[in-house]
Amino acid sequence: MSDFIPPARIEARAADLWRQFELEPGFDIEALLDGLQLDLTWELLDDTAGDGDILGQLIPGRNLVVLNERHLERLEARGRAQLRFTIGHEIGHWLFHVPGGFGSSPFFDGERTLCRSGSAAQIERQAEAFSAALLVPRDSLQAALPQTSWSGWAPVYALAEKFAVSATAMQIRLEGLGWAHRPEDGKPRSGPEEAPGQGNLFDG
Ligand SMILES: [Zn+2]
């Protein structure tokens, strides 16, 4: 299945899990896997052929998330930020794509998903969006934002540490919610991007 899923539904499903399992920022994602009755294992997966690394896979028939030992260092680095994001991605497939089946999706070989990082495919982007919503829920992030307008990477790093995600993932999440933007100097700033010319919509 690669049907369109409204972003609000993805956010709501993540919020449901937070309520159901009483999650908190930086929560133990392996404990969440237990709660969802999913197992976790490491395997050496050769992903050298093809574009994009395979960090994780889901084997729905065995309720199993597989992490690629080949990228162990990257997955374990910086407070396991990449590991948590990858597991969140596979949980996204489990919740949104397994119930209807993967059908003829090229991202499923009949037994396991073939997730490659950087894929622009809808099914992969949905899993990415779910992972972001799960690790950094909208309401929890809103409550953690600085009270006044801010600029620079320091606030982004602080939020990233609180939610145990990478600074890049946090910046993307903030931008996606319209709570930060990066002007041409590349330095993050609070608030949505100023849209030059937007005022013209209301002119004449
Ligand atoms: Zn995937």
mmCIF file of C-alpha atoms and ligand atoms in Angstrom:
data_model
loop_
_atom_site.group_PDB
_atom_site.id
_atom_site.type_symbol
_atom_site.label_atom_id
_atom_site.label_comp_id
_atom_site.label_asym_id
_atom_site.label_seq_id
_atom_site.Cartn_x
_atom_site.Cartn_y
_atom_site.Cartn_z
ATOM 1 C CA MET A 1 0.000 0.000 0.000
ATOM 2 C CA SER A 2 1.268 3.443 -0.754
ATOM 3 C CA ASP A 3 -1.898 5.449 -0.333
ATOM 4 C CA PHE A 4 -1.782 9.018 0.851
ATOM 5 C CA ILE A 5 -1.980 9.343 4.628
ATOM 6 C CA PRO A 6 -2.923 12.792 5.968
ATOM 7 C CA PRO A 7 -0.070 14.211 8.080
ATOM 8 C CA ALA A 8 -2.574 14.886 10.885
ATOM 9 C CA ARG A 9 -3.314 11.151 11.076
ATOM 10 C CA ILE A 10 0.381 10.373 11.398
ATOM 11 C CA GLU A 11 0.748 12.944 14.192
ATOM 12 C CA ALA A 12 -2.375 11.611 15.948
ATOM 13 C CA ARG A 13 -1.160 8.006 15.869
ATOM 14 C CA ALA A 14 2.138 9.044 17.460
ATOM 15 C CA ALA A 15 0.276 11.048 20.110
ATOM 16 C CA ASP A 16 -1.866 7.951 20.828
ATOM 17 C CA LEU A 17 1.263 5.921 21.526
ATOM 18 C CA TRP A 18 2.560 8.625 23.894
ATOM 19 C CA ARG A 19 -0.676 8.424 25.884
ATOM 20 C CA GLN A 20 -0.940 4.652 25.753
ATOM 21 C CA PHE A 21 2.632 3.995 26.878
ATOM 22 C CA GLU A 22 3.088 7.186 28.934
ATOM 23 C CA LEU A 23 6.133 8.191 26.916
ATOM 24 C CA GLU A 24 8.381 11.103 27.762
ATOM 25 C CA PRO A 25 11.023 12.989 25.748
ATOM 26 C CA GLY A 26 14.013 10.709 25.168
ATOM 27 C CA PHE A 27 11.920 7.613 25.998
ATOM 28 C CA ASP A 28 13.373 4.103 25.759
ATOM 29 C CA ILE A 29 12.364 3.043 22.259
ATOM 30 C CA GLU A 30 13.344 -0.589 22.847
ATOM 31 C CA ALA A 31 10.843 -0.704 25.715
ATOM 32 C CA LEU A 32 8.258 0.667 23.290
ATOM 33 C CA LEU A 33 9.094 -2.161 20.869
ATOM 34 C CA ASP A 34 8.378 -4.597 23.709
ATOM 35 C CA GLY A 35 5.081 -2.842 24.338
ATOM 36 C CA LEU A 36 4.170 -3.260 20.678
ATOM 37 C CA GLN A 37 5.291 -6.908 20.852
ATOM 38 C CA LEU A 38 8.032 -6.358 18.329
ATOM 39 C CA ASP A 39 11.459 -7.947 18.691
ATOM 40 C CA LEU A 40 14.778 -6.384 17.746
ATOM 41 C CA THR A 41 17.849 -8.008 16.247
ATOM 42 C CA TRP A 42 21.088 -7.033 14.489
ATOM 43 C CA GLU A 43 22.135 -8.532 11.165
ATOM 44 C CA LEU A 44 24.930 -7.816 8.735
ATOM 45 C CA LEU A 45 23.076 -6.568 5.650
ATOM 46 C CA ASP A 46 25.004 -5.863 2.483
ATOM 47 C CA ASP A 47 23.624 -2.620 1.095
ATOM 48 C CA THR A 48 26.578 -1.686 -1.084
ATOM 49 C CA ALA A 49 24.574 -2.230 -4.283
ATOM 50 C CA GLY A 50 21.903 0.415 -4.837
ATOM 51 C CA ASP A 51 21.369 3.963 -3.676
ATOM 52 C CA GLY A 52 21.079 4.801 -0.011
ATOM 53 C CA ASP A 53 22.109 2.841 3.053
ATOM 54 C CA ILE A 54 19.901 0.200 4.624
ATOM 55 C CA LEU A 55 19.892 1.048 8.323
ATOM 56 C CA GLY A 56 16.892 -1.006 9.346
ATOM 57 C CA GLN A 57 14.267 -3.407 8.121
ATOM 58 C CA LEU A 58 10.961 -4.774 9.314
ATOM 59 C CA ILE A 59 9.976 -8.427 8.988
ATOM 60 C CA PRO A 60 6.229 -8.225 9.643
ATOM 61 C CA GLY A 61 5.645 -11.988 9.679
ATOM 62 C CA ARG A 62 8.124 -12.375 12.524
ATOM 63 C CA ASN A 63 7.225 -9.165 14.400
ATOM 64 C CA LEU A 64 10.866 -8.278 14.008
ATOM 65 C CA VAL A 65 12.851 -5.098 13.504
ATOM 66 C CA VAL A 66 16.325 -5.705 12.060
ATOM 67 C CA LEU A 67 19.150 -3.196 12.442
ATOM 68 C CA ASN A 68 22.125 -3.315 10.102
ATOM 69 C CA GLU A 69 25.291 -4.208 11.968
ATOM 70 C CA ARG A 70 27.235 -2.696 9.086
ATOM 71 C CA HIS A 71 26.170 0.737 10.368
ATOM 72 C CA LEU A 72 26.449 -0.082 14.056
ATOM 73 C CA GLU A 73 28.733 2.839 14.821
ATOM 74 C CA ARG A 74 26.488 5.346 13.088
ATOM 75 C CA LEU A 75 23.382 3.909 14.744
ATOM 76 C CA GLU A 76 24.932 3.946 18.207
ATOM 77 C CA ALA A 77 26.567 7.369 17.901
ATOM 78 C CA ARG A 78 25.368 10.546 19.612
ATOM 79 C CA GLY A 79 23.050 9.013 22.172
ATOM 80 C CA ARG A 80 21.718 6.464 19.676
ATOM 81 C CA ALA A 81 19.862 9.214 17.832
ATOM 82 C CA GLN A 82 20.040 7.407 14.471
ATOM 83 C CA LEU A 83 19.099 4.086 16.057
ATOM 84 C CA ARG A 84 15.988 5.620 17.621
ATOM 85 C CA PHE A 85 15.009 7.299 14.363
ATOM 86 C CA THR A 86 15.474 4.062 12.423
ATOM 87 C CA ILE A 87 13.386 2.035 14.871
ATOM 88 C CA GLY A 88 10.708 4.751 14.788
ATOM 89 C CA HIS A 89 10.684 4.435 10.992
ATOM 90 C CA GLU A 90 10.088 0.672 11.177
ATOM 91 C CA ILE A 91 7.330 1.149 13.771
ATOM 92 C CA GLY A 92 5.750 3.494 11.227
ATOM 93 C CA HIS A 93 5.676 0.686 8.652
ATOM 94 C CA TRP A 94 4.279 -1.681 11.280
ATOM 95 C CA LEU A 95 1.403 0.642 12.165
ATOM 96 C CA PHE A 96 0.559 2.100 8.759
ATOM 97 C CA HIS A 97 1.665 -0.322 6.069
ATOM 98 C CA VAL A 98 1.480 -3.823 7.498
ATOM 99 C CA PRO A 99 -2.307 -3.844 8.153
ATOM 100 C CA GLY A 100 -3.129 -3.278 4.472
ATOM 101 C CA GLY A 101 -0.118 -5.210 3.223
ATOM 102 C CA PHE A 102 2.744 -3.857 1.190
ATOM 103 C CA GLY A 103 1.174 -5.150 -2.015
ATOM 104 C CA SER A 104 3.482 -4.747 -4.953
ATOM 105 C CA SER A 105 5.592 -2.130 -3.206
ATOM 106 C CA PRO A 106 9.186 -2.224 -4.446
ATOM 107 C CA PHE A 107 10.147 -1.546 -0.835
ATOM 108 C CA PHE A 108 9.038 -4.981 0.262
ATOM 109 C CA ASP A 109 10.511 -8.250 -0.936
ATOM 110 C CA GLY A 110 7.700 -10.474 0.347
ATOM 111 C CA GLU A 111 9.301 -10.982 3.737
ATOM 112 C CA ARG A 112 10.994 -7.772 4.763
ATOM 113 C CA THR A 113 11.026 -4.080 3.987
ATOM 114 C CA LEU A 114 13.874 -2.735 1.898
ATOM 115 C CA CYS A 115 14.255 0.665 3.499
ATOM 116 C CA ARG A 116 17.018 2.805 2.082
ATOM 117 C CA SER A 117 17.875 6.131 3.639
ATOM 118 C CA GLY A 118 17.117 9.171 1.543
ATOM 119 C CA SER A 119 14.341 7.498 -0.452
ATOM 120 C CA ALA A 120 11.728 9.915 -1.784
ATOM 121 C CA ALA A 121 9.061 7.202 -2.123
ATOM 122 C CA GLN A 122 5.766 7.974 -0.412
ATOM 123 C CA ILE A 123 5.800 4.864 1.769
ATOM 124 C CA GLU A 124 9.275 5.758 3.017
ATOM 125 C CA ARG A 125 8.426 9.391 3.613
ATOM 126 C CA GLN A 126 5.391 8.326 5.643
ATOM 127 C CA ALA A 127 7.598 6.136 7.828
ATOM 128 C CA GLU A 128 10.029 9.046 8.245
ATOM 129 C CA ALA A 129 7.204 11.429 9.160
ATOM 130 C CA PHE A 130 5.869 8.962 11.702
ATOM 131 C CA SER A 131 9.295 8.530 13.276
ATOM 132 C CA ALA A 132 9.671 12.315 13.618
ATOM 133 C CA ALA A 133 6.200 12.585 15.157
ATOM 134 C CA LEU A 134 6.913 9.687 17.516
ATOM 135 C CA LEU A 135 10.299 10.905 18.730
ATOM 136 C CA VAL A 136 9.320 14.581 18.779
ATOM 137 C CA PRO A 137 5.549 14.945 19.210
ATOM 138 C CA ARG A 138 4.139 18.317 18.299
ATOM 139 C CA ASP A 139 2.652 19.148 21.715
ATOM 140 C CA SER A 140 5.691 18.038 23.703
ATOM 141 C CA LEU A 141 7.983 20.031 21.443
ATOM 142 C CA GLN A 142 5.775 23.095 21.718
ATOM 143 C CA ALA A 143 5.947 22.865 25.511
ATOM 144 C CA ALA A 144 9.748 22.636 25.363
ATOM 145 C CA LEU A 145 10.355 25.566 22.995
ATOM 146 C CA PRO A 146 12.169 28.654 24.317
ATOM 147 C CA GLN A 147 9.686 31.219 25.578
ATOM 148 C CA THR A 148 11.144 34.039 23.504
ATOM 149 C CA SER A 149 12.346 34.286 19.923
ATOM 150 C CA TRP A 150 15.739 32.650 19.401
ATOM 151 C CA SER A 151 18.497 32.172 16.858
ATOM 152 C CA GLY A 152 21.547 29.970 16.392
ATOM 153 C CA TRP A 153 22.148 26.253 16.782
ATOM 154 C CA ALA A 154 22.355 26.187 20.609
ATOM 155 C CA PRO A 155 18.575 26.015 21.192
ATOM 156 C CA VAL A 156 18.284 23.353 18.467
ATOM 157 C CA TYR A 157 21.014 21.270 20.128
ATOM 158 C CA ALA A 158 19.314 21.632 23.514
ATOM 159 C CA LEU A 159 15.996 20.416 22.104
ATOM 160 C CA ALA A 160 17.739 17.614 20.193
ATOM 161 C CA GLU A 161 19.365 16.426 23.400
ATOM 162 C CA LYS A 162 16.104 16.557 25.341
ATOM 163 C CA PHE A 163 14.307 14.419 22.746
ATOM 164 C CA ALA A 164 17.365 12.237 21.969
ATOM 165 C CA VAL A 165 17.389 12.956 18.244
ATOM 166 C CA SER A 166 20.067 14.458 16.007
ATOM 167 C CA ALA A 167 20.267 18.239 15.691
ATOM 168 C CA THR A 168 19.516 17.857 11.986
ATOM 169 C CA ALA A 169 16.368 15.830 12.677
ATOM 170 C CA MET A 170 15.286 18.426 15.240
ATOM 171 C CA GLN A 171 15.844 21.321 12.854
ATOM 172 C CA ILE A 172 13.848 19.536 10.127
ATOM 173 C CA ARG A 173 11.054 18.885 12.628
ATOM 174 C CA LEU A 174 11.019 22.523 13.762
ATOM 175 C CA GLU A 175 10.930 23.723 10.164
ATOM 176 C CA GLY A 176 8.193 21.224 9.284
ATOM 177 C CA LEU A 177 6.018 22.613 12.052
ATOM 178 C CA GLY A 178 6.749 26.198 11.021
ATOM 179 C CA TRP A 179 8.510 26.883 14.308
ATOM 180 C CA ALA A 180 11.950 27.579 12.847
ATOM 181 C CA HIS A 181 13.532 28.491 9.576
ATOM 182 C CA ARG A 182 17.000 28.924 8.157
ATOM 183 C CA PRO A 183 17.656 32.172 6.333
ATOM 184 C CA GLU A 184 20.390 32.381 3.750
ATOM 185 C CA ASP A 185 23.127 32.587 6.379
ATOM 186 C CA GLY A 186 22.164 29.037 7.411
ATOM 187 C CA LYS A 187 21.680 29.981 11.054
ATOM 188 C CA PRO A 188 18.411 28.654 12.494
ATOM 189 C CA ARG A 189 15.905 31.193 13.753
ATOM 190 C CA SER A 190 12.564 30.799 15.494
ATOM 191 C CA GLY A 191 9.324 31.235 13.632
ATOM 192 C CA PRO A 192 8.214 30.424 10.102
ATOM 193 C CA GLU A 193 10.087 31.517 7.029
ATOM 194 C CA GLU A 194 9.228 35.019 5.946
ATOM 195 C CA ALA A 195 7.573 34.686 2.585
ATOM 196 C CA PRO A 196 8.503 37.650 0.445
ATOM 197 C CA GLY A 197 5.678 38.743 -1.735
ATOM 198 C CA GLN A 198 3.060 36.912 0.307
ATOM 199 C CA GLY A 199 1.432 40.261 1.067
ATOM 200 C CA ASN A 200 0.685 40.561 -2.616
ATOM 201 C CA LEU A 201 -1.997 37.923 -2.224
ATOM 202 C CA PHE A 202 -4.084 40.527 -0.466
ATOM 203 C CA ASP A 203 -3.281 43.407 -2.761
ATOM 204 C CA GLY A 204 -5.625 44.849 -5.349
HETATM 205 ZN ZN ZN B 1 11.119 2.119 5.284
#
